[in-house]
Each structure stands twice: as structure tokens, then as C-alpha cells.
Amino acid sequence: MTDPVLVTHDICKSFGALQASRDISLDLRPGEIHALIGPNGAGKSTLIKQIAGGLRPDRGTVQFLGRDVTALDTAARARMGLARTFQISALAMEYTVLQNAVLGALGARGGVFRFFGNVLKDNDLRSAAEAALDRVGLSDQAGTVTGELSHGQRRLLEVAVALTLRPKAFLMDEPMAGLGADGSKRLTGFLDGLRDEAPILLVEHDMDAVFALADRISVLVYGQIIATGTAAEIRENPEVRKAYLGEEDQ
Amino acid sequence: MNRETIINLLIALGLIAVPLWAIWADEPFIITLATKVAILALAGVGLNIALGLGGLVSFGHAAFFGIGGYAMGILASHAQNYTPMMEWPLLIEGTKSMPVIWLVAVLASALAALLIGVLSLRTSGVYFIMITLAFGQMLYYFAISWPAYGGEDGLSIYVRNGFPGLNTLDPAQFLALCYAVLFVVLFLSSRLAKSAFGLALSGARQNEDRLRTVGIEPFRLRLVAFVISGAVTGLAGALYADLNRFVSPTMFSWHMSGEIMVFVILGGVARLFGPVAGAALFIVMEHLLGGISEYWQVFLGLTLLGVVLFARGGLIGTLAGRKVTHD
């Protein structure tokens, strides 16, 4: 199967006079990590929101698994297998790490309207949750209240919850943010192996991670994709250097 | 066993010990007070499902309390006057049977919660508080201006309704019945909090985006929680009407909504026994301080202020420490 998993067709979105997305077309193919980079305010988060379902584009369509999902809300897209992680951790902070993971497994399996049995004693959910925590190395923290986790551990938990969804595509908004060199390296290694499970659309500021991971890179500037290509192509692209890399890549 | 469980058990024991002593000491008034505590606690347990688990600050739960009360009042008044409620197209008569009244009270308040919930759960925060308040007040004024069932004066029921196998005229037996209902609902509510539904509902309170991202739409969860919550408070309303053998529009008023909320906050939001502790504390204060000064509510206000400022977990939270969610 070489059909792309996720496609956006000419997405446009304006907030008043500000054009946050201008005719954005990109796709995510099976087995790849597609990185989306661009300076602050380029419209990366706006684009992610439109792909995830939190925001409706003014024009254009979003296709997921060959289906037009532009009219579907976030929850419906998530049920189809679009797993998103947030720039600022969006977790249930009063819950333990395990409860957050079980919540993900519950969303993936369905059956929310069960009122009697103890959900933490549901073996299917619990083993799915524990397996995901184990993969990101959070098993030891299963009983810790999420609000007490370090920033880096929260990022890992975000990824673990995304894993419980058995996703068809990942949408990751700056997973490395604030991780520190060590954590960043570990997560890079982890994401590297993850692409075979489901492709990742990765928004990231950490250029080392992007160039180490990405099969393709798209550069977004002022709401517009100015270039898409392999890491080497993007490095060499004069327009990109001028608009973006020049300042950050020494 | 964690500390909160031990405290809950102590409260339950106290709840049973005080009326036992009252029976021994022949203090029927204490028995009535204990019954009142149990019924008001039940109303609070209902609100706690919406407020504690779901984070839905409903300022209109008097609507369900009142509907439960009027379900009892209307059915029993037809029965005591020997007038059918409806003759055509089918004959419906009133009843003096508690199980039937409870069923009607629960269904009617659940239906009202469904309608109110569908409209008000589209908002959140202050707007949700105001809309639920508005629905409560609407029913309040409706009850006042509905002459068929007493209007402003309310409805008096001369004899307490019956329960198969019990003599409900005996205060001790009626108390036992109310306790039984309270403890059954507390048990169900403890199961609910740990269930898949409870996990998702409380998750939606903590982070809506998280719920949507795992594929669960919060609206339906909240609607179901609101319906369950309203139904439990409606059941409490039916019992309250039976305790007083009287129903009036004040059951619908926003003071009542406020009082139910005070039970939950005083005792501890989202704590299983929070509303029980809160209702008990409220009634004890009302009668001890009410005996000293008719302005006893000043002290209630100060206590509430203290809880909100310094003891956010309420009575249970202060005694039991942080909520343990993992087991």
C-alpha cells in the first residue's frame, strides 16, 4: 500500500486579516516520518488543529485513510486512529499514570457506558495500558499521580496514551519540547522505531531530531509550505535557508 | 484500608449509633433529624455525581428535588382525595405506595434532567451555573402559579405513604428505610466512580482535550451523568416530601439548590461520603447554633468561607488527606 494515510488538499484558514494557512497540501505516507518545521507563528499549530479536528478549515479538505474527514470532530477522527500528542501536555493531572493510559485504551476499545465494574481491573484495558507504559519506560511510575511527573515524563506519557489508541497515524506537536538532551535523544530513538507501526507527522523545533528522523521535511512560512523534500534537499534549498534555517542553523 | 475508608466507616457507624441511642433514650426528634440528614445527604450524593465527578456546577438541582417532591405530593393527594389523576384515555389513579412513587419520582426527574441537560450542557462555566439556576427558578414559579396542586401554599399529605412490610408511621422504621436507600445509592455511586464511565467522566472534568483525543466525546458522558445525578436528587425529593408529609414550591427554590451544594462543599467535593458529612454538619449546626441565635447562618457562612479558603477537600478532605485514586 503506497497510498498516503493522511492528505490535506489546499487547506486555507484565516483569522480576520491573518492568513494562518494558505493552500496547504501535504501528505503522510506509510512508514515515514514527515516533519513540519517553520519559524514561530508560521501556522504549524493551526495546521495541526485542522488535521486533528479541533478547527475547521475555511477551504480545502482533510483525508484520512482514504476518507474525507473534514466534517468529523476530533473524537471521531481519534476513533478512526489518528493519535495526537500535544505541545503542552494535555493529561488528566489528578489521575495516576496508569489511569491516563487506561483512559486511552478505553477510548480505543469503546464501552464507556459501563457503570459498575472497576475499570482498572479490566484485564484487556489494563494490559493494553501497561504494555504502552512499558514501551516508553514509564512502568515504574504507573502508580504516580500525573501532576507529580517531571515535564519529560509527561511527554512520554502523552506518547504512551497515543500508543494505546493503536493508531493508524501519529500527529505529534513538539514532543521533544523541554526534554533536555538526554530525554530528547531517547525519544528520538523511540520515534525512529515507531514509524514502521504508523507514520508520524512531526512538528518539532529540535533540528537535530528533525534531521535525524525525518524521511521528508516540509517547511511552513507565513502559512505557506515553501518547500518539501528530504533532509538533504531542505538543507540545500536556498529559499529555506533564507527564510528559516539561516538564523537557527548557525 | 486507606484513611478515607476508615473515616467513611466511622461516619456510617455514627449515623447508625446516634438514632439507636435516640430510640433508647426516647428522643423522637433526634430520629427525625437523622432521617433529614439521610435524605438531604442523598440529594447531595446525587449532586456530587455531576459536581464532583463531572465538574458540572449545577445551581439548579432543586429542580429535581422539587420534581421528586411533587411526584409524591401529586400521586398521594389524588389517592387521599379519591380522585383519579386522569380518566381518559386511560384511568390513572394516585397511589400511597412508596415504591411506585419513587419510580415515578426517579423517572420524572431523570426526564427533566435530560431536557435541562441537553440545553445547558452546551455551555460551561458561569453560563452553565446561570442556565441551571434559570431552569430551577422556572419550575419554582411554575409551582407557585399552579393552583391545581396548592400553588404557593403547597400540598399537605395527611398520612405518610406506605412501604410493603414496614410501618412507615413509626419514625424508626422510616429512618431505617431512608438509611437503606442512602447506603444502596452510596454503594452504587462508589462503583460508578471506579467504573469505565467514572474514569471517562472525571477525565473530561480534568481535561476535555484529552478525552476527545482518545476518541470520547464529553457531551454524552456529561448528559448521562447529569441524568443519573438528577434522578438520585429526585428520589431524595420524594423521601423529603414523605418525611414532612408536605410539599411546597420552596423545594424548587434556588435556596434549596444552594443548600444541596453546601452539603457537598462542606463535606468534600467528589468524596464518596462528602455529602453525608456535609448534610450532617449542616443539620447539627442548624440545630445547635439555631438554638443560640436565629442568625445561625452567619456561622454557616463563616464555616463555608473557611472550607473554601483553607480546606478545599471539605470535612472528609481535611480528615483523610489527599484523594487516593489508585488501587
XYZ file of C-alpha atoms in Angstrom, chain B residues 18-284:
267
model
C -26.976 8.257 67.116
C -30.532 7.157 66.271
C -30.043 3.893 68.175
C -29.215 5.980 71.195
C -32.203 8.218 70.414
C -34.533 5.213 70.362
C -33.113 4.008 73.666
C -33.353 7.489 75.206
C -36.771 8.049 73.621
C -35.829 11.182 71.694
C -38.067 11.071 68.622
C -36.876 14.495 67.492
C -33.310 13.186 67.071
C -34.667 10.363 64.936
C -36.412 12.882 62.684
C -33.200 14.887 62.429
C -31.245 11.790 61.488
C -33.840 10.993 58.813
C -33.496 14.511 57.479
C -29.703 14.128 57.366
C -30.007 10.868 55.426
C -32.434 12.347 52.878
C -30.503 15.577 52.353
C -27.290 13.551 52.114
C -28.951 11.517 49.372
C -29.764 14.706 47.474
C -26.109 15.689 47.883
C -24.898 12.288 46.679
C -26.916 12.966 43.532
C -25.387 16.395 43.008
C -21.930 15.024 43.762
C -22.114 12.802 40.665
C -22.498 15.878 38.457
C -20.417 18.284 40.533
C -17.713 16.073 41.974
C -17.107 13.539 39.236
C -18.212 15.570 36.257
C -17.222 19.073 37.378
C -20.686 20.283 36.379
C -21.548 23.066 38.804
C -25.312 22.744 38.714
C -27.072 25.503 40.587
C -30.442 24.048 39.682
C -30.622 20.724 41.440
C -33.625 21.963 43.404
C -35.491 21.365 40.143
C -35.041 17.605 40.547
C -35.523 17.704 44.314
C -38.808 19.533 43.737
C -39.953 17.244 40.945
C -39.376 14.271 43.238
C -41.312 16.065 45.957
C -44.212 16.944 43.706
C -44.278 13.412 42.245
C -45.018 12.258 45.767
C -47.387 15.140 46.521
C -49.459 14.781 43.373
C -49.768 10.986 43.493
C -50.558 10.921 47.212
C -53.032 13.832 47.110
C -55.068 12.102 44.411
C -55.019 8.927 46.439
C -56.081 10.638 49.652
C -58.875 12.558 47.901
C -60.005 9.503 45.931
C -59.813 11.465 42.684
C -58.164 9.854 39.677
C -55.309 11.777 38.066
C -56.626 11.045 34.621
C -59.728 9.284 33.341
C -59.254 9.448 29.632
C -57.782 7.843 27.524
C -56.837 5.568 30.364
C -57.587 5.666 34.034
C -54.631 6.663 36.186
C -55.143 6.824 39.912
C -52.980 8.262 42.638
C -51.070 5.995 44.953
C -49.851 5.850 48.523
C -47.220 3.244 47.753
C -43.643 4.439 48.182
C -42.029 2.112 45.621
C -44.390 3.385 42.905
C -43.880 6.991 43.981
C -40.106 6.531 43.960
C -40.222 5.065 40.484
C -42.300 7.994 39.196
C -40.042 10.498 41.001
C -36.895 8.953 39.536
C -38.290 8.761 36.003
C -39.735 12.270 36.063
C -36.586 13.877 37.416
C -34.408 11.864 35.023
C -36.519 13.105 32.114
C -36.286 16.690 33.373
C -32.513 16.300 33.773
C -32.311 15.016 30.215
C -34.147 18.061 28.836
C -32.320 20.565 31.036
C -29.014 18.816 30.384
C -29.376 18.779 26.601
C -29.869 22.541 26.636
C -27.497 23.629 29.385
C -24.559 21.266 28.796
C -23.812 23.132 25.588
C -22.463 25.863 27.819
C -19.859 25.702 30.537
C -18.523 27.677 33.460
C -20.612 30.601 34.680
C -23.132 30.171 31.861
C -23.844 26.623 32.915
C -24.387 27.777 36.502
C -26.767 30.508 35.331
C -28.754 28.318 32.948
C -29.294 25.585 35.515
C -30.297 28.261 38.015
C -32.761 29.658 35.494
C -34.385 26.266 34.895
C -34.737 25.739 38.636
C -36.384 29.126 39.081
C -38.685 28.482 36.129
C -40.028 25.391 37.845
C -40.258 27.306 41.122
C -42.510 29.964 39.624
C -44.456 27.336 37.748
C -45.167 25.510 41.019
C -46.219 28.762 42.697
C -48.690 29.587 39.974
C -50.177 26.134 39.521
C -53.365 26.225 41.620
C -54.376 22.610 40.953
C -51.692 21.410 43.372
C -51.768 24.047 46.064
C -49.885 26.838 44.317
C -47.952 28.893 46.815
C -49.406 27.005 49.787
C -48.154 23.620 48.706
C -49.768 20.282 49.349
C -50.327 18.535 52.646
C -50.440 14.775 52.812
C -52.158 13.602 55.974
C -50.650 10.159 56.350
C -47.169 9.088 55.357
C -47.099 6.778 52.337
C -46.629 3.077 52.856
C -43.869 0.630 52.080
C -44.665 -3.104 51.819
C -43.805 -4.874 55.041
C -42.971 -1.740 57.016
C -44.903 0.592 59.240
C -43.636 3.905 57.903
C -45.579 5.824 60.549
C -43.014 4.584 63.054
C -40.156 7.111 62.812
C -37.538 4.440 63.451
C -38.775 2.275 60.592
C -38.983 5.195 58.194
C -35.467 6.159 59.231
C -34.241 2.620 58.549
C -35.832 2.779 55.110
C -34.148 6.089 54.300
C -30.804 4.745 55.528
C -31.217 1.670 53.362
C -31.845 3.831 50.281
C -28.906 6.083 51.138
C -26.473 3.210 51.612
C -27.570 1.409 48.460
C -27.095 4.618 46.455
C -23.737 5.262 48.145
C -22.614 1.778 47.176
C -23.720 2.277 43.561
C -22.087 5.675 43.472
C -18.785 4.238 44.743
C -18.931 1.674 41.941
C -19.759 4.393 39.427
C -16.712 6.429 40.431
C -14.423 3.475 39.712
C -16.169 2.317 36.558
C -15.234 2.980 32.945
C -17.883 5.697 32.913
C -16.489 7.317 36.053
C -12.935 7.256 34.695
C -14.007 8.969 31.492
C -16.349 11.445 33.197
C -13.788 12.600 35.704
C -11.199 12.643 32.926
C -13.434 15.029 30.983
C -13.514 17.321 34.008
C -9.724 17.302 34.225
C -9.015 17.748 30.549
C -11.593 17.862 27.779
C -8.984 17.768 25.028
C -7.582 14.569 26.441
C -10.989 12.889 26.220
C -11.553 13.970 22.631
C -8.061 12.884 21.679
C -8.724 9.357 22.860
C -11.962 9.353 20.867
C -14.536 10.074 23.571
C -16.950 12.972 23.116
C -17.512 14.578 26.555
C -21.057 15.830 25.879
C -22.820 12.465 26.005
C -20.889 11.430 29.105
C -21.920 14.593 30.876
C -25.515 14.277 29.794
C -25.756 10.753 31.181
C -24.048 11.882 34.398
C -26.476 14.788 34.699
C -29.457 12.458 34.241
C -28.197 9.998 36.880
C -27.443 12.905 39.185
C -30.888 14.439 38.726
C -32.622 11.093 39.240
C -30.879 10.496 42.579
C -31.718 14.006 43.791
C -35.312 13.445 42.613
C -35.539 10.288 44.714
C -34.319 12.301 47.699
C -37.054 14.863 46.970
C -39.751 12.180 47.163
C -38.399 10.975 50.511
C -38.113 14.525 51.831
C -41.748 15.176 50.975
C -42.685 11.999 52.791
C -40.675 12.990 55.831
C -42.534 16.297 56.095
C -45.790 14.990 54.663
C -45.809 18.307 52.878
C -44.653 19.646 49.534
C -44.287 23.283 48.630
C -42.637 25.379 45.930
C -39.718 26.113 48.291
C -38.371 22.688 47.368
C -37.777 24.209 43.923
C -36.211 27.454 45.063
C -32.599 28.384 44.489
C -32.014 28.350 48.255
C -32.541 24.621 48.080
C -30.075 24.289 45.171
C -27.606 26.282 47.237
C -28.139 24.131 50.309
C -27.545 20.908 48.391
C -24.375 22.416 47.008
C -23.305 23.480 50.509
C -23.617 19.876 51.734
C -21.278 18.726 49.001
C -18.733 21.505 49.530
C -18.777 21.301 53.336
C -18.279 17.545 53.302
C -15.879 17.328 50.381
C -16.427 17.573 46.642
C -16.020 14.237 44.821
C -15.663 12.357 48.110
C -17.996 9.416 48.476
C -19.140 10.391 51.970
C -18.712 14.130 51.393
C -22.428 14.914 51.077
C -23.202 12.708 54.094
C -20.688 14.510 56.292
C -21.802 17.865 54.879
C -25.509 17.282 55.439
C -24.853 16.010 58.972
C -22.698 19.025 59.803
C -25.287 21.379 58.309
C -28.173 19.923 60.299
C -26.160 19.797 63.522
